[in-house]
XYZ file of C-alpha atoms in Angstrom:
364
model
C 0.000 0.000 0.000
C 1.345 3.411 -0.905
C 1.755 5.928 1.853
C 0.882 9.564 1.279
C 2.668 12.095 3.400
C 0.306 14.620 4.956
C 0.335 17.230 7.683
C -1.725 17.167 10.818
C -3.873 20.146 11.799
C -1.201 21.219 14.294
C 1.678 20.749 11.914
C 2.922 17.252 12.764
C 4.138 15.026 9.915
C 2.436 11.679 9.596
C 1.181 9.197 7.061
C -2.229 8.345 5.718
C -1.643 4.577 5.854
C -4.277 3.177 8.237
C -1.816 0.523 9.426
C 0.009 3.277 11.295
C -2.961 4.437 13.324
C -1.866 2.558 16.420
C -3.940 3.073 19.567
C -5.706 6.243 18.433
C -7.511 6.450 15.107
C -6.937 9.300 12.697
C -10.468 10.586 13.258
C -10.038 10.652 17.038
C -6.664 12.315 16.667
C -8.104 15.047 14.470
C -10.946 15.702 16.918
C -8.612 15.929 19.925
C -6.182 18.241 18.167
C -9.034 20.441 17.022
C -10.374 20.736 20.588
C -6.910 21.581 21.910
C -6.263 24.140 19.202
C -9.656 25.865 19.315
C -10.704 25.592 22.968
C -7.870 24.819 25.375
C -4.965 26.783 23.927
C -6.853 30.081 23.476
C -7.898 30.007 27.124
C -4.377 29.273 28.345
C -3.004 31.911 25.958
C -5.313 34.623 27.305
C -4.594 33.735 30.939
C -0.850 33.492 30.327
C -0.604 36.734 28.388
C -2.584 38.782 30.883
C -0.997 37.121 33.923
C 2.574 37.716 32.765
C 1.805 41.308 31.770
C 0.316 41.926 35.216
C 3.380 40.357 36.841
C 5.794 42.485 34.802
C 3.906 45.682 35.656
C 3.749 44.883 39.382
C 7.440 43.986 39.585
C 8.486 47.124 37.709
C 6.128 49.258 39.809
C 7.810 48.202 43.042
C 11.304 48.533 41.632
C 14.064 46.108 40.723
C 16.544 46.703 43.522
C 15.977 43.234 44.956
C 17.527 40.144 43.363
C 14.480 37.929 43.204
C 12.401 40.721 41.695
C 14.913 40.841 38.842
C 14.901 37.067 38.331
C 11.099 36.905 38.384
C 10.944 39.769 35.898
C 13.194 37.854 33.501
C 11.049 34.753 34.070
C 7.803 36.655 33.403
C 9.164 38.204 30.197
C 10.400 34.821 28.984
C 7.083 33.169 29.860
C 5.156 35.898 28.044
C 7.285 35.523 24.917
C 6.886 31.744 25.072
C 3.099 31.855 25.408
C 2.722 34.333 22.530
C 5.218 32.718 20.144
C 3.853 29.234 20.813
C 0.214 30.185 20.305
C 0.337 32.405 17.194
C 0.781 29.484 14.739
C -2.257 27.823 16.324
C -4.454 30.743 15.257
C -4.662 28.855 11.978
C -6.934 26.340 13.729
C -9.487 29.107 14.242
C -8.910 30.789 10.881
C -9.571 27.561 9.004
C -13.248 27.712 9.991
C -13.498 30.892 7.897
C -10.848 30.482 5.199
C -8.921 27.217 4.787
C -6.405 28.668 2.327
C -5.612 31.577 4.619
C -5.291 29.136 7.516
C -2.643 27.145 5.676
C -0.840 30.324 4.648
C -0.807 31.616 8.247
C 0.423 28.320 9.640
C 3.291 27.978 7.172
C 4.477 31.579 7.447
C 4.432 31.677 11.253
C 5.218 28.137 12.352
C 8.730 27.827 10.967
C 10.227 30.734 12.878
C 7.961 30.962 15.895
C 8.283 27.286 16.814
C 12.010 27.816 17.272
C 11.400 31.063 19.158
C 8.930 29.379 21.502
C 11.414 26.545 22.037
C 14.085 29.044 23.063
C 11.836 31.004 25.423
C 10.520 27.800 26.984
C 14.053 26.629 27.720
C 15.057 30.032 29.076
C 12.122 29.881 31.492
C 13.173 26.394 32.605
C 16.706 27.585 33.401
C 15.360 30.587 35.312
C 13.245 28.283 37.480
C 16.411 26.284 38.156
C 18.167 29.509 39.114
C 15.316 30.373 41.471
C 15.589 26.942 43.097
C 19.356 27.331 43.496
C 18.932 30.779 45.036
C 16.343 29.578 47.509
C 18.492 26.620 48.527
C 21.441 28.932 49.203
C 19.277 31.264 51.303
C 17.862 28.360 53.316
C 21.068 26.353 53.755
C 23.469 29.296 54.163
C 21.336 32.213 55.377
C 24.222 34.284 56.725
C 26.353 33.940 53.605
C 23.596 34.131 50.991
C 23.792 37.867 50.408
C 27.571 37.657 49.966
C 27.240 34.804 47.466
C 24.266 36.176 45.548
C 25.279 39.758 45.029
C 23.217 42.041 42.809
C 25.909 42.058 40.134
C 26.230 38.266 40.068
C 22.472 37.712 39.897
C 21.970 40.199 37.086
C 24.966 38.889 35.170
C 23.675 35.330 35.530
C 20.259 36.354 34.159
C 21.863 37.912 31.088
C 24.178 34.937 30.570
C 21.234 32.512 30.758
C 19.455 34.350 27.959
C 22.543 34.709 25.768
C 23.667 31.107 26.268
C 20.297 29.527 25.485
C 19.751 31.713 22.406
C 23.238 30.871 21.173
C 22.815 27.116 21.651
C 19.434 27.038 19.907
C 20.252 29.506 17.120
C 21.071 26.758 14.535
C 17.401 25.742 14.576
C 16.492 29.051 12.949
C 18.454 27.792 9.947
C 16.587 24.509 9.551
C 13.265 25.627 8.080
C 12.306 27.951 5.280
C 9.327 28.364 3.009
C 8.821 28.459 -0.742
C 5.835 29.147 -2.959
C 4.132 26.564 -5.135
C 0.946 26.566 -7.148
C -1.729 24.634 -5.266
C -4.229 22.850 -7.543
C -6.759 22.455 -4.728
C -7.034 26.199 -4.036
C -6.020 27.230 -7.551
C -3.504 29.756 -6.264
C 0.117 30.042 -5.220
C 0.579 28.892 -1.608
C 3.568 28.843 0.740
C 5.021 25.456 1.639
C 7.511 24.550 4.323
C 10.877 23.255 3.150
C 14.080 22.061 4.753
C 17.129 24.213 4.112
C 20.405 23.092 2.609
C 21.957 23.645 6.041
C 19.644 21.007 7.509
C 20.172 18.522 4.676
C 23.930 18.814 5.096
C 23.850 18.417 8.875
C 20.681 16.413 9.530
C 22.223 13.659 11.631
C 24.321 16.031 13.714
C 21.379 18.359 14.327
C 19.079 15.525 15.398
C 21.642 14.183 17.873
C 22.426 17.692 19.092
C 18.730 18.406 19.566
C 17.879 15.298 21.552
C 21.073 14.336 23.355
C 22.129 17.821 24.385
C 19.328 20.340 24.147
C 16.352 18.213 25.167
C 18.174 16.411 27.967
C 20.174 19.409 29.161
C 17.483 22.076 28.964
C 14.258 20.151 29.533
C 14.808 16.879 31.370
C 17.685 17.832 33.684
C 15.952 21.033 34.933
C 12.913 19.040 36.082
C 15.027 16.661 38.155
C 17.260 19.457 39.434
C 14.323 21.585 40.595
C 12.692 18.519 42.157
C 15.822 17.625 44.135
C 16.435 21.197 45.271
C 12.784 21.646 46.287
C 12.941 18.508 48.417
C 16.206 19.643 50.004
C 14.750 23.065 50.785
C 11.715 21.513 52.442
C 13.916 19.179 54.493
C 16.159 22.010 55.657
C 13.182 24.165 56.596
C 11.598 21.306 58.492
C 14.575 19.844 60.323
C 16.439 23.011 61.173
C 15.446 26.508 62.171
C 18.424 28.341 60.805
C 16.234 31.233 59.791
C 15.653 32.247 63.388
C 18.110 30.253 65.510
C 21.410 31.300 63.948
C 20.979 35.039 64.468
C 20.398 37.191 67.477
C 20.102 40.598 65.850
C 16.476 41.679 65.539
C 16.848 43.164 62.070
C 18.528 40.013 60.774
C 15.769 37.893 62.295
C 13.131 39.933 60.464
C 15.116 39.662 57.285
C 15.383 35.885 57.513
C 11.704 35.583 58.414
C 10.908 37.573 55.272
C 13.152 35.263 53.252
C 11.279 32.263 54.601
C 7.964 33.710 53.437
C 9.516 34.412 50.055
C 10.764 30.833 49.919
C 7.254 29.460 50.382
C 6.025 31.464 47.411
C 8.952 30.571 45.184
C 8.696 26.920 46.155
C 5.192 26.938 44.702
C 6.715 28.136 41.415
C 9.226 25.264 41.538
C 6.565 22.678 42.375
C 4.376 23.878 39.498
C 7.364 23.549 37.172
C 7.988 19.965 38.298
C 4.320 18.929 38.082
C 3.921 20.317 34.564
C 7.354 19.101 33.475
C 7.082 15.439 34.478
C 4.651 14.563 31.623
C 7.141 16.074 29.161
C 9.967 13.960 30.609
C 7.873 10.791 30.456
C 6.908 11.592 26.865
C 10.532 11.793 25.754
C 11.439 8.672 27.704
C 8.699 6.801 25.830
C 9.997 8.113 22.514
C 13.500 6.897 23.384
C 12.471 3.485 24.746
C 9.349 2.385 22.844
C 9.790 1.208 19.235
C 7.363 2.939 16.906
C 6.551 5.688 19.407
C 7.561 8.618 17.219
C 6.197 10.891 14.491
C 6.679 8.323 11.739
C 6.190 4.978 13.501
C 3.232 2.779 14.313
C 1.943 5.022 17.103
C 2.181 8.255 15.134
C -1.398 9.261 16.011
C -0.812 8.689 19.705
C 2.390 10.732 19.577
C 0.626 13.474 17.622
C -1.998 13.720 20.385
C 0.336 13.463 23.382
C 2.780 16.090 22.109
C 0.326 19.039 22.132
C -1.051 17.864 25.486
C 2.375 17.966 27.151
C 2.973 21.278 25.389
C -0.236 22.578 26.960
C 1.210 21.599 30.340
C 4.274 23.688 29.536
C 1.971 26.541 28.509
C 0.176 26.230 31.853
C 3.512 26.411 33.666
C 4.298 29.668 31.849
C 0.816 31.040 32.527
C 0.035 30.205 36.146
C 2.817 31.944 38.088
C 0.747 35.110 38.377
C -1.992 33.100 40.093
C 0.579 31.658 42.504
C 1.875 35.121 43.384
C -1.638 36.436 43.952
C -2.710 33.532 46.153
C 0.482 33.089 48.179
C 1.714 36.660 48.593
C -0.380 39.253 50.372
C 2.082 41.971 49.391
C 1.971 41.098 45.698
C -1.820 41.065 45.825
C -1.851 44.440 47.587
C 0.441 45.951 44.978
C -1.652 44.483 42.175
C -4.783 46.014 43.676
C -3.065 49.357 44.096
C -1.886 49.405 40.471
C -4.888 47.944 38.649
C -7.814 48.541 41.014
C -7.258 52.117 42.135
C -10.963 52.779 41.585
C -11.934 50.513 44.461
C -12.144 51.438 48.133
C -9.464 48.903 48.894
C -6.913 50.281 51.342
C -3.479 48.811 51.759
C -1.506 48.727 54.941
C 2.058 49.537 53.944
C 4.669 47.562 55.759
C 8.340 48.345 55.909
C 10.374 45.266 55.117
C 14.141 45.394 54.973
C 16.240 42.934 53.154
C 16.118 40.634 50.300
C 14.536 39.455 47.119
C 10.900 40.278 46.580
C 10.791 42.100 49.908
C 8.288 44.550 48.458
C 6.408 41.905 46.508
C 6.283 38.670 48.451
C 5.363 39.108 52.081
């Protein structure tokens, strides 16, 4: 039987041979992908866009003198860019209900570049969560030395280096895809089509190994385990020792460390969310590596084509829900948000003077 190469509604390559349907039929796959593209993703996109914008405004409103404020600002900007760049190609799923040709044109022209951009921003966000976990562990385990280790210059330099390093390591993927124009007999007009570049054809094997062995493992799988381990260690230190209050006698230092402990609880929720939403992604790639036929061209192509956007939605949720965590776990962040965006209300805020560290004016 001859196989005809086609493209799934969300841009995944597959085959029309029914023998490759696997567990999920092509009809079921199409329905699920349509629901994800038309219903789930728009909702997550709206929440993520608004939430990250609110977070950026609140952090900038209170100032960026504190280290954690700076790191969370970088994280919010990266999350916002990820949510937007990931979702724009999926607008074609909505456009196709009005104009199929325009839907295809939009998908081809946006997907090639924005998929790589969303990949970069997603990995930057993952590294920033790792950096947050490392910072919190240092503050919990070495409270008296933390400010000497995590100076403002070092934290800001690290944030810049994270962005530059990730962009540099993923830049070759901008050179993989391009588009050309061909006459389409179905629509009777010239349409854009996605093509592989000469750079990819000359380095296909190297790029595939580089993508999976280094970039996927280093920037997606390792961060999940690292954040998980550090989160557990932080919880154990907080539970078994009271360094925050027992190792200092100065009243100001005690207040400072108490503030850091409150900050830690909020930032731990960010780390836990990252782990919860990242585990499905790790399991997905483990299945691709271990199960024969579990890939985009094998026997279970339909199953893979359904699972991939679902785990991607989990990553979208991770980049969209931090604002909700800040609002629900930080009274100070909520107060600042109300002061900035709800000035019309009769809400009155009790201002508290908090000396010290990261997010002192935001997380309290």
